[in-house]
Short mmCIF file of C-alpha atoms and ligand atoms in Angstrom, two decimals:
data_model
loop_
_atom_site.label_atom_id
_atom_site.label_comp_id
_atom_site.label_asym_id
_atom_site.label_seq_id
_atom_site.Cartn_x
_atom_site.Cartn_y
_atom_site.Cartn_z
CA UNK I 1 115.13 88.90 119.86
CA UNK I 2 113.12 91.04 118.08
CA UNK I 3 110.77 93.20 119.66
CA UNK I 4 107.67 95.57 118.45
CA UNK I 5 107.19 97.67 121.09
CA UNK I 6 103.51 99.95 121.20
CA UNK I 7 102.29 101.97 123.24
CA UNK I 8 99.00 101.70 124.29
CA UNK I 9 97.99 105.65 123.77
CA UNK I 10 96.63 105.83 120.68
CA UNK I 11 95.58 104.33 117.35
CA UNK I 12 98.32 101.37 115.08
CA UNK I 13 99.21 103.82 112.27
CA UNK I 14 100.63 102.74 108.91
CA UNK I 15 104.83 103.20 109.87
CA UNK I 16 104.05 101.48 114.11
CA UNK I 17 103.08 98.35 111.73
CA UNK I 18 105.56 98.89 108.98
CA UNK I 19 108.43 98.67 111.69
CA UNK I 20 106.11 95.83 113.40
CA UNK I 21 106.52 93.36 109.79
CA UNK I 22 109.92 94.25 109.65
CA UNK I 23 111.41 93.23 113.25
CA UNK I 24 108.93 90.38 112.28
CA UNK I 25 109.92 89.40 109.39
CA UNK I 26 113.92 89.71 110.76
CA UNK I 27 113.37 87.24 113.80
CA UNK I 28 112.07 84.74 110.86
CA UNK I 29 115.08 85.16 108.82
CA UNK I 30 117.50 84.95 111.81
CA UNK I 31 115.49 82.33 113.13
CA UNK I 32 115.13 84.56 116.88
CA UNK I 33 111.98 84.81 118.92
CA UNK I 34 109.51 87.93 118.32
CA UNK I 35 108.19 89.91 121.17
CA UNK I 36 106.11 92.76 121.44
CA UNK I 37 106.36 94.74 125.01
CA UNK I 38 103.02 97.20 125.78
CA UNK I 39 105.43 100.17 126.26
CA UNK I 40 102.45 101.47 128.95
CA UNK I 41 105.25 103.66 131.23
CA UNK I 42 103.17 106.52 129.70
CA UNK I 43 100.25 106.32 132.51
CA UNK I 44 98.15 109.44 131.51
CA UNK I 45 97.77 108.63 128.39
CA UNK I 46 96.78 105.15 127.77
CA UNK I 47 93.85 104.46 126.91
CA UNK I 48 91.55 101.44 128.30
CA UNK I 49 91.89 98.34 125.65
CA UNK I 50 94.04 99.48 123.50
CA UNK I 51 96.07 96.85 124.09
CA UNK I 52 93.47 94.27 123.01
CA UNK I 53 93.06 95.91 120.11
CA UNK I 54 96.58 96.72 119.16
CA UNK I 55 97.62 92.80 119.52
CA UNK I 56 94.39 91.68 117.88
CA UNK I 57 95.24 93.52 114.80
CA UNK I 58 98.87 92.26 114.73
CA UNK I 59 97.17 88.81 115.13
CA UNK I 60 94.86 89.85 112.42
CA UNK I 61 97.83 90.66 109.95
CA UNK I 62 99.55 87.66 111.10
CA UNK I 63 102.05 88.94 112.77
CA UNK I 64 102.17 86.30 115.55
CA UNK I 65 104.40 86.75 118.75
CA UNK I 66 106.21 84.63 121.19
CA UNK I 67 106.05 86.70 124.12
CA UNK I 68 103.87 89.65 125.15
CA UNK I 69 105.24 92.26 128.10
CA UNK I 70 103.72 95.13 130.03
CA UNK I 71 106.50 96.97 130.18
CA UNK I 72 104.42 98.48 133.44
CA UNK I 73 105.09 95.09 135.25
CA UNK I 74 108.95 95.93 134.98
CA UNK I 75 108.85 99.27 136.66
CA UNK I 76 110.94 97.99 140.06
CA UNK I 77 113.14 96.57 137.97
CA UNK I 78 113.62 100.05 136.51
CA UNK I 79 114.13 101.49 139.94
CA UNK I 80 116.65 98.84 140.91
CA UNK I 81 118.79 99.59 138.15
CA UNK I 82 118.06 103.47 138.62
CA UNK I 83 119.55 102.97 141.82
CA UNK I 84 122.29 100.92 141.16
CA UNK I 85 123.32 103.73 138.73
CA UNK I 86 123.41 105.98 141.64
CA UNK I 87 125.35 103.53 143.80
CA UNK I 88 128.13 103.91 140.75
CA UNK I 89 127.82 107.36 140.70
CA UNK I 90 126.27 107.53 137.09
CA UNK I 91 122.88 108.57 137.77
CA UNK I 92 121.95 111.39 140.57
CA UNK I 93 119.40 113.54 142.44
CA UNK I 94 117.77 116.32 140.35
CA UNK I 95 115.15 118.31 142.42
CA UNK I 96 115.21 121.27 140.01
CA UNK I 97 111.33 122.43 140.33
CA UNK I 98 109.61 122.77 136.95
CA UNK I 99 109.27 126.54 136.98
CA UNK I 100 113.08 126.68 138.21
CA UNK I 101 113.68 124.68 134.87
CA UNK I 102 111.19 126.22 133.31
CA UNK I 103 113.39 130.07 134.12
CA UNK I 104 116.39 128.52 132.94
CA UNK I 105 115.26 127.70 129.66
CA UNK I 106 114.08 131.41 129.13
CA UNK I 107 117.31 132.39 130.15
CA UNK I 108 119.42 130.40 127.97
CA UNK I 109 116.74 131.26 124.75
CA UNK I 110 116.67 135.53 125.71
CA UNK I 111 121.08 134.60 125.81
CA UNK I 112 120.18 132.52 122.43
CA UNK I 113 121.86 129.85 123.41
CA UNK I 114 120.81 126.43 123.45
CA UNK I 115 119.07 124.74 126.77
CA UNK I 116 121.53 122.46 128.53
CA UNK I 117 120.67 120.83 131.91
CA UNK I 118 123.33 121.77 134.00
CA UNK I 119 124.60 119.65 136.78
CA UNK I 120 125.23 122.14 139.45
CA UNK I 121 121.50 122.89 139.72
CA UNK I 122 121.03 119.16 141.06
CA UNK I 123 120.47 120.38 144.42
CA UNK I 124 119.52 123.71 144.62
CA UNK I 125 115.96 123.29 145.72
CA UNK I 126 116.58 120.26 148.25
CA UNK I 127 114.70 121.18 150.66
CA UNK I 128 111.41 122.88 148.97
CA UNK I 129 111.34 119.89 146.54
CA UNK I 130 110.30 116.23 147.90
CA UNK I 131 109.75 114.42 144.84
CA UNK I 132 113.27 114.57 142.97
CA UNK I 133 113.85 112.83 140.19
CA UNK I 134 116.49 110.41 138.47
CA UNK I 135 119.17 111.75 135.77
CA UNK I 136 121.70 109.75 134.46
CA UNK I 137 124.71 112.00 133.38
CA UNK I 138 125.00 112.93 130.18
CA UNK I 139 127.67 112.14 127.85
CA UNK I 140 131.19 112.81 128.25
CA UNK I 141 132.56 111.66 124.57
CA UNK I 142 130.63 111.16 121.25
CA UNK I 143 128.28 108.02 120.98
CA UNK I 144 127.93 106.72 117.35
CA UNK I 145 126.28 103.48 115.99
CA UNK I 146 125.64 102.10 112.68
CA UNK I 147 121.53 102.47 111.23
CA UNK I 148 120.87 100.19 108.55
CA UNK I 149 119.32 102.64 106.71
CA UNK I 150 120.88 106.26 107.63
CA UNK I 151 124.50 104.44 107.74
CA UNK I 152 126.66 105.40 110.72
CA UNK I 153 125.54 108.52 112.88
CA UNK I 154 127.62 110.19 115.33
CA UNK I 155 126.26 112.91 117.91
CA UNK I 156 127.84 114.76 120.57
CA UNK I 157 128.63 114.88 123.68
CA UNK I 158 126.38 118.35 124.52
CA UNK I 159 124.04 116.39 122.59
CA UNK I 160 123.24 114.30 125.09
CA UNK I 161 123.02 116.29 128.75
CA UNK I 162 122.12 114.76 132.18
CA UNK I 163 118.08 113.25 130.70
CA UNK I 164 115.55 111.81 133.34
CA UNK I 165 115.21 108.30 133.77
CA UNK I 166 112.83 108.03 136.55
CA UNK I 167 110.20 110.74 137.15
CA UNK I 168 108.98 112.75 140.37
CA UNK I 169 106.41 109.86 140.54
CA UNK I 170 108.84 106.60 140.19
CA UNK I 171 107.02 105.63 136.77
CA UNK I 172 110.51 105.31 134.00
CA UNK I 173 110.43 107.68 131.59
CA UNK I 174 110.37 106.01 127.61
CA UNK I 175 114.15 106.27 126.85
CA UNK I 176 115.09 104.04 130.43
CA UNK I 177 112.05 101.62 130.67
CA UNK I 178 112.97 100.98 126.96
CA UNK I 179 116.68 100.67 126.93
CA UNK I 180 116.08 98.23 130.01
CA UNK I 181 113.64 96.41 128.95
CA UNK I 182 116.14 96.11 125.26
CA UNK I 183 118.58 94.33 128.15
CA UNK I 184 116.64 92.18 129.97
CA UNK I 185 115.18 90.46 127.07
CA UNK I 186 117.93 90.12 125.35
CA UNK I 187 116.96 92.29 121.82
CA UNK I 188 119.30 92.46 119.40
CA UNK I 189 117.71 94.02 117.03
CA UNK I 190 115.36 97.74 116.77
CA UNK I 191 113.64 99.01 113.96
CA UNK I 192 111.84 101.14 114.96
CA UNK I 193 110.36 104.79 113.04
CA UNK I 194 112.76 107.70 112.12
CA UNK I 195 111.48 109.95 115.64
CA UNK I 196 113.62 107.61 117.43
CA UNK I 197 116.68 108.41 116.20
CA UNK I 198 117.61 110.68 118.54
CA UNK I 199 116.83 108.53 121.23
CA UNK I 200 119.47 106.14 120.36
CA UNK I 201 122.39 107.55 121.66
CA UNK I 202 120.73 108.16 124.85
CA UNK I 203 119.92 104.20 125.55
CA UNK I 204 123.47 103.31 124.27
CA UNK I 205 124.42 105.92 127.27
CA UNK I 206 122.05 104.04 129.77
CA UNK I 207 123.03 100.47 128.36
CA UNK I 208 126.88 101.50 128.64
CA UNK I 209 126.29 103.02 132.22
CA UNK I 210 124.56 99.78 134.00
CA UNK I 211 127.71 98.30 131.81
CA UNK I 212 125.73 96.04 129.43
CA UNK I 213 128.39 95.43 126.35
CA UNK I 214 126.33 93.49 123.95
CA UNK I 215 125.74 96.54 120.31
CA UNK I 216 122.00 96.30 119.71
CA UNK I 217 121.36 96.72 116.11
CA UNK I 218 119.40 99.99 114.60
CA UNK I 219 117.33 100.63 111.34
CA UNK I 220 114.87 103.61 111.58
CA UNK I 221 112.21 103.64 108.68
CA UNK I 222 112.15 107.21 107.15
CA UNK I 223 108.55 108.52 107.64
CA UNK I 224 105.58 108.24 105.24
CA UNK I 225 104.48 111.10 103.05
CA UNK I 226 100.49 111.39 102.55
CA UNK I 227 99.08 112.17 99.27
CA UNK I 228 100.33 115.54 99.40
CA UNK I 229 103.83 115.37 99.73
CA UNK I 230 103.64 116.73 103.71
CA UNK I 231 104.22 114.21 106.86
CA UNK I 232 101.07 111.72 107.33
CA UNK I 233 99.28 113.02 109.80
CA UNK I 234 96.23 111.85 111.81
CA UNK I 235 93.78 113.78 109.70
CA UNK I 236 95.30 111.97 106.62
CA UNK I 237 93.00 108.75 106.71
CA UNK I 238 94.69 106.35 104.85
CA UNK I 239 97.58 106.31 107.75
CA UNK I 240 95.10 104.50 110.39
CA UNK I 241 95.77 100.81 109.64
CA UNK I 242 92.04 100.90 110.68
CA UNK I 243 90.41 102.63 108.52
CA UNK I 244 92.33 101.09 105.89
CA UNK I 245 91.21 97.80 106.94
CA UNK I 246 87.54 99.54 107.56
CA UNK I 247 87.97 100.16 103.39
CA UNK I 248 88.29 96.22 102.98
CA UNK I 249 91.90 96.35 101.87
CA UNK I 250 93.10 93.17 103.11
CA UNK I 251 95.65 92.49 105.71
CA UNK I 252 97.89 90.60 103.40
CA UNK I 253 97.73 93.52 101.01
CA UNK I 254 98.71 95.97 102.61
CA UNK I 255 101.44 93.89 104.54
CA UNK I 256 102.66 93.80 100.32
CA UNK I 257 102.48 97.29 100.35
CA UNK I 258 104.46 98.82 102.96
CA UNK I 259 107.31 95.69 102.50
CA UNK I 260 107.16 97.16 98.30
CA UNK I 261 107.26 100.77 99.89
CA UNK I 262 110.73 101.98 99.01
CA UNK I 263 112.11 98.74 98.63
CA UNK I 264 113.30 97.00 95.43
CA UNK I 265 111.48 93.85 95.21
CA UNK I 266 112.29 90.48 93.38
CA UNK I 267 108.62 90.06 93.11
CA UNK I 268 105.93 92.97 92.72
CA UNK I 269 102.87 90.75 94.56
CA UNK I 270 103.93 88.47 97.40
CA UNK I 271 102.64 87.49 100.64
CA UNK I 272 105.30 88.19 104.00
CA UNK I 273 106.44 84.87 104.15
CA UNK I 274 108.01 85.13 100.92
CA UNK I 275 109.27 88.46 101.90
CA UNK I 276 111.37 86.22 104.22
CA UNK I 277 113.80 84.62 101.77
CA UNK I 278 115.02 87.69 99.49
CA UNK I 279 113.73 90.94 102.66
CA UNK I 280 116.94 93.14 103.86
CA UNK I 281 115.95 96.16 105.76
CA UNK I 282 119.86 97.37 104.03
CA UNK I 283 117.65 98.52 100.63
CA UNK I 284 114.92 100.18 102.34
CA UNK I 285 115.02 104.12 100.59
CA UNK I 286 116.32 106.06 103.28
CA UNK I 287 114.29 109.11 102.26
CA UNK I 288 110.49 109.42 103.26
CA UNK I 289 108.32 107.99 101.22
CA UNK I 290 104.84 108.75 99.88
CA UNK I 291 101.72 106.76 100.46
CA UNK I 292 99.71 105.84 97.00
CA UNK I 293 96.47 104.52 97.99
CA UNK I 294 96.36 103.98 94.13
CA UNK I 295 99.23 101.60 94.36
CA UNK I 296 97.96 99.75 97.05
CA UNK I 297 94.39 99.07 95.13
CA UNK I 298 96.29 97.25 92.83
CA UNK I 299 97.90 95.17 95.20
CA UNK I 300 94.80 94.62 96.82
CA UNK I 301 93.13 93.34 93.91
CA UNK I 302 96.03 91.10 92.71
CA UNK I 303 95.72 89.20 96.37
CA UNK I 304 91.84 89.11 96.52
CA UNK I 305 91.98 87.16 92.83
CA UNK I 306 93.95 84.95 94.77
CA UNK I 307 91.45 84.08 96.64
CA UNK I 308 88.88 81.15 95.74
CA UNK I 309 85.32 81.42 95.87
CA UNK I 310 84.56 80.04 99.13
CA UNK I 311 87.67 82.70 101.11
CA UNK I 312 85.95 84.97 98.80
CA UNK I 313 82.19 84.68 100.12
CA UNK I 314 83.06 84.65 103.71
CA UNK I 315 84.64 88.50 103.02
CA UNK I 316 81.48 89.17 101.89
CA UNK I 317 79.94 87.49 104.78
CA UNK I 318 78.19 84.98 103.05
CA UNK I 319 78.64 81.05 102.86
CA UNK I 320 78.08 80.74 99.75
CA UNK I 321 80.77 79.88 97.03
CA UNK I 322 78.27 81.21 94.29
CA UNK I 323 77.99 84.63 96.04
CA UNK I 324 81.68 84.47 96.59
CA UNK I 325 82.55 83.75 92.43
CA UNK I 326 79.95 86.77 91.90
CA UNK I 327 81.82 88.91 94.34
CA UNK I 328 85.00 87.97 92.63
CA UNK I 329 83.67 88.24 88.74
CA UNK I 330 83.89 92.01 90.24
CA UNK I 331 87.29 92.20 90.21
CA UNK I 332 86.80 93.56 86.81
CA UNK I 333 85.52 96.48 88.11
CA UNK I 334 86.66 97.17 91.81
CA UNK I 335 89.70 96.84 93.68
CA UNK I 336 88.18 96.41 97.66
CA UNK I 337 85.92 94.69 99.72
CA UNK I 338 83.81 97.78 100.09
CA UNK I 339 83.52 98.52 96.47
CA UNK I 340 83.03 94.63 96.08
CA UNK I 341 80.25 94.87 98.60
CA UNK I 342 78.30 98.03 97.39
CA UNK I 343 77.77 96.23 93.73
CA UNK I 344 76.50 92.64 95.78
CA UNK I 345 73.85 95.18 97.93
CA UNK I 346 72.83 96.51 94.70
CA UNK I 347 71.75 93.22 93.19
CA UNK I 348 69.95 92.33 95.98
CA UNK I 349 68.13 94.74 97.46
CA UNK I 350 65.75 95.87 96.20
CA UNK I 351 64.93 97.37 92.62
CA UNK I 352 64.07 101.35 92.35
CA UNK I 353 62.85 101.96 88.97
CA UNK I 354 62.21 105.61 88.86
CA UNK I 355 63.87 107.73 86.72
CA UNK I 356 66.66 109.52 88.98
CA UNK I 357 67.40 105.37 89.39
CA UNK I 358 68.24 104.10 85.70
CA UNK I 359 68.74 108.31 84.93
CA UNK I 360 70.85 108.41 81.46
CA UNK I 361 70.46 111.43 79.35
CA UNK I 362 66.76 111.46 80.37
CA UNK I 363 65.63 107.52 79.27
CA UNK I 364 63.61 105.92 81.48
CA UNK I 365 62.85 102.34 81.64
CA UNK I 366 60.77 102.24 84.02
CA UNK I 367 58.28 100.86 81.95
CA UNK I 368 59.93 98.23 80.87
CA UNK I 369 61.24 97.46 83.60
CA UNK I 370 57.76 96.43 85.18
CA UNK I 371 57.21 94.64 81.98
CA UNK I 372 59.86 91.89 82.67
CA UNK I 373 59.28 92.17 86.30
CA UNK I 374 55.96 90.95 86.15
CA UNK I 375 57.08 87.96 83.55
CA UNK I 376 60.86 87.07 85.87
CA UNK I 377 57.78 86.90 88.33
CA UNK I 378 55.24 84.45 86.92
CA UNK I 379 58.94 82.14 85.83
CA UNK I 380 60.02 82.46 89.36
CA UNK I 381 56.87 81.24 90.62
CA UNK I 382 56.27 78.48 88.21
CA UNK I 383 59.64 77.66 88.12
CA UNK I 384 60.23 77.34 84.80
CA UNK I 385 63.08 75.67 83.16
CA UNK I 386 64.17 79.04 80.78
CA UNK I 387 65.51 80.46 83.95
CA UNK I 388 69.11 77.70 84.41
CA UNK I 389 70.71 79.93 81.89
CA UNK I 390 71.30 82.89 80.35
CA UNK I 391 70.56 82.01 76.71
CA UNK I 392 67.29 80.29 77.11
CA UNK I 393 66.30 83.26 80.58
CA UNK I 394 66.72 85.81 77.23
CA UNK I 395 65.17 84.12 74.55
CA UNK I 396 61.93 83.84 76.28
CA UNK I 397 61.96 86.58 77.85
CA UNK I 398 62.75 88.80 75.47
CA UNK I 399 59.28 86.86 73.21
CA UNK I 400 57.45 86.73 76.56
CA UNK I 401 57.63 90.71 76.44
CA UNK I 402 57.95 91.70 73.41
CA UNK I 403 61.17 93.95 73.59
CA UNK I 404 64.29 94.28 72.68
CA UNK I 405 67.52 96.02 71.97
CA UNK I 406 68.78 98.93 74.66
CA UNK I 407 64.66 98.44 75.86
CA UNK I 408 64.92 95.37 77.02
CA UNK I 409 68.91 94.61 77.82
CA UNK I 410 68.27 98.23 80.09
CA UNK I 411 65.70 96.74 82.52
CA UNK I 412 66.82 93.66 82.29
CA UNK I 413 70.52 95.05 84.22
CA UNK I 414 68.25 97.14 86.29
CA UNK I 415 66.18 93.91 87.25
CA UNK I 416 68.93 91.92 87.52
CA UNK I 417 71.74 93.75 88.98
CA UNK I 418 70.42 96.96 90.75
CA UNK I 419 72.57 99.35 87.89
CA UNK I 420 72.48 100.68 83.89
CA UNK I 421 75.93 99.32 83.68
CA UNK I 422 77.83 96.84 84.27
CA UNK I 423 79.76 93.99 84.18
CA UNK I 424 78.16 91.18 80.79
CA UNK I 425 74.57 89.24 82.46
CA UNK I 426 76.10 86.30 80.60
CA UNK I 427 78.97 85.70 82.88
CA UNK I 428 77.20 87.02 86.45
CA UNK I 429 74.02 85.23 85.41
CA UNK I 430 74.96 81.50 86.63
CA UNK I 431 75.94 82.90 89.48
CA UNK I 432 72.57 85.22 89.73
CA UNK I 433 70.28 82.64 89.28
CA UNK I 434 70.24 80.42 92.46
CA UNK I 435 69.31 83.92 94.22
CA UNK I 436 66.49 85.19 91.05
CA UNK I 437 63.77 85.29 94.29
CA UNK I 438 65.85 88.14 96.33
CA UNK I 439 66.90 89.59 93.26
CA UNK I 440 64.37 89.87 91.34
CA UNK I 441 62.22 92.45 93.68
CA UNK I 442 61.26 95.95 93.33
CA UNK I 443 61.39 98.50 95.90
CA UNK I 444 57.77 99.32 98.21
CA UNK I 445 56.86 101.92 96.22
CA UNK I 446 57.31 100.45 92.34
CA UNK I 447 55.20 97.30 93.43
CA UNK I 448 51.76 98.72 94.15
CA UNK I 449 52.11 100.62 90.68
CA UNK I 450 53.33 97.79 89.30
CA UNK I 451 51.37 95.27 89.82
CA UNK I 452 48.23 96.99 88.32
CA UNK I 453 50.37 98.21 85.28
CA UNK I 454 52.19 95.14 84.36
CA UNK I 455 49.43 92.61 84.70
CA UNK I 456 47.74 95.43 82.71
CA UNK I 457 51.22 94.92 80.01
CA UNK I 458 50.88 91.69 80.18
CA UNK I 459 47.59 91.34 78.81
CA UNK I 460 47.85 94.33 76.39
N1 LIG F 1 106.45 102.86 122.18
C1 LIG F 1 107.29 103.60 121.33
C2 LIG F 1 106.56 103.86 119.95
O1 LIG F 1 105.61 103.63 119.78
C3 LIG F 1 108.39 102.44 121.00
C4 LIG F 1 109.68 102.59 120.33
C5 LIG F 1 110.91 101.79 119.84
O2 LIG F 1 110.30 100.49 119.19
O3 LIG F 1 112.14 101.80 120.70
O4 LIG F 1 107.37 104.54 119.25
#
């Protein structure tokens, strides 16, 4: 069994997602089941509904699970196993108050010594403290394990002193719940963030105390650095998976990017399923990797290119494959769905023909826009056959407006796309032509003047 174990205490960031992807891939490669374990042991920090949000995100990324459990449903089992350890004399009640431990911590600090829990303290406050915690006895010999990324790691007994496994309210700690559940669900390999490296010897200690002999494999993923080179924090918006999706990065592109980070892959652009053939966690670089949004943009564009027009249409909230085709053409100058949506919005919005909007070195095409607008409206109204293809439209419009060169093409582009620059009109017109009624519209302020002026212009 492989597992991904999110805590419902915050949003999924790309580091979490990366761990989820790798656990999923290994499950598929080794024909094992994939478990999602919601680690809701921190009752005060759990956020209502966050579990559902995480699950729908995993679903969106196609990381489908065979089994779903909530750690809190196993609290009774955790408590029973803690009792078992007490009976075996491998765990004990500790009555130390927080104040007492704090004073010991201060003492150690004053003596410039590392703080170490001393078992002699356990019952000193037995008569005043009614809510003891349960601690497991610390390691008595070196604990080491092989990390598939970091290599051989060893921890000395002084690094693993007697730590809390059941808190004073009877709730298991992260390390205990995690180790017990990894055992109960027969987890064979754990991929998780580097911040958990020092938890691993503690979890191994728990397994050993419980007499669990299975040796689990571990891979601790190096941290992801922001563009500035420091650890990516919540303040880096790109660290949030939700933000990346909002920006219009496709799940398949994000997956492609997260698998490629700090890795050598036989293909640059690939789908999750393709990586099953060659992915090897051992190839993931040990050193931290920098998040490179430019690379993600490149991959996003490549994945968008693979979509057909119908698929594209759905992504820009349309059922019309002509809209999909139009969106796809814009990949020439955009890399995310948002950038494409922005272009499409400009095409379909009423056109603002005032100077500021088409302004480029003070030029303005207000008059020309009005002239072309009036002619186009007439042609649309009379279902003019010249509207059927770009060449005929261009010729008819030029002839009727008497405009040419820049004074013809710029205003035409403004009326058809809402922009002064962009793709070849001949390239997009075949798709635009189905929506001319929606596209050839002026914004409210321009309409009043234009009706008067352009009628005049045509007469002239
Ligand atoms: N709940 C822990 C986290 O989100 C899981 C760590 C683990 O995979 O053991 O970091």
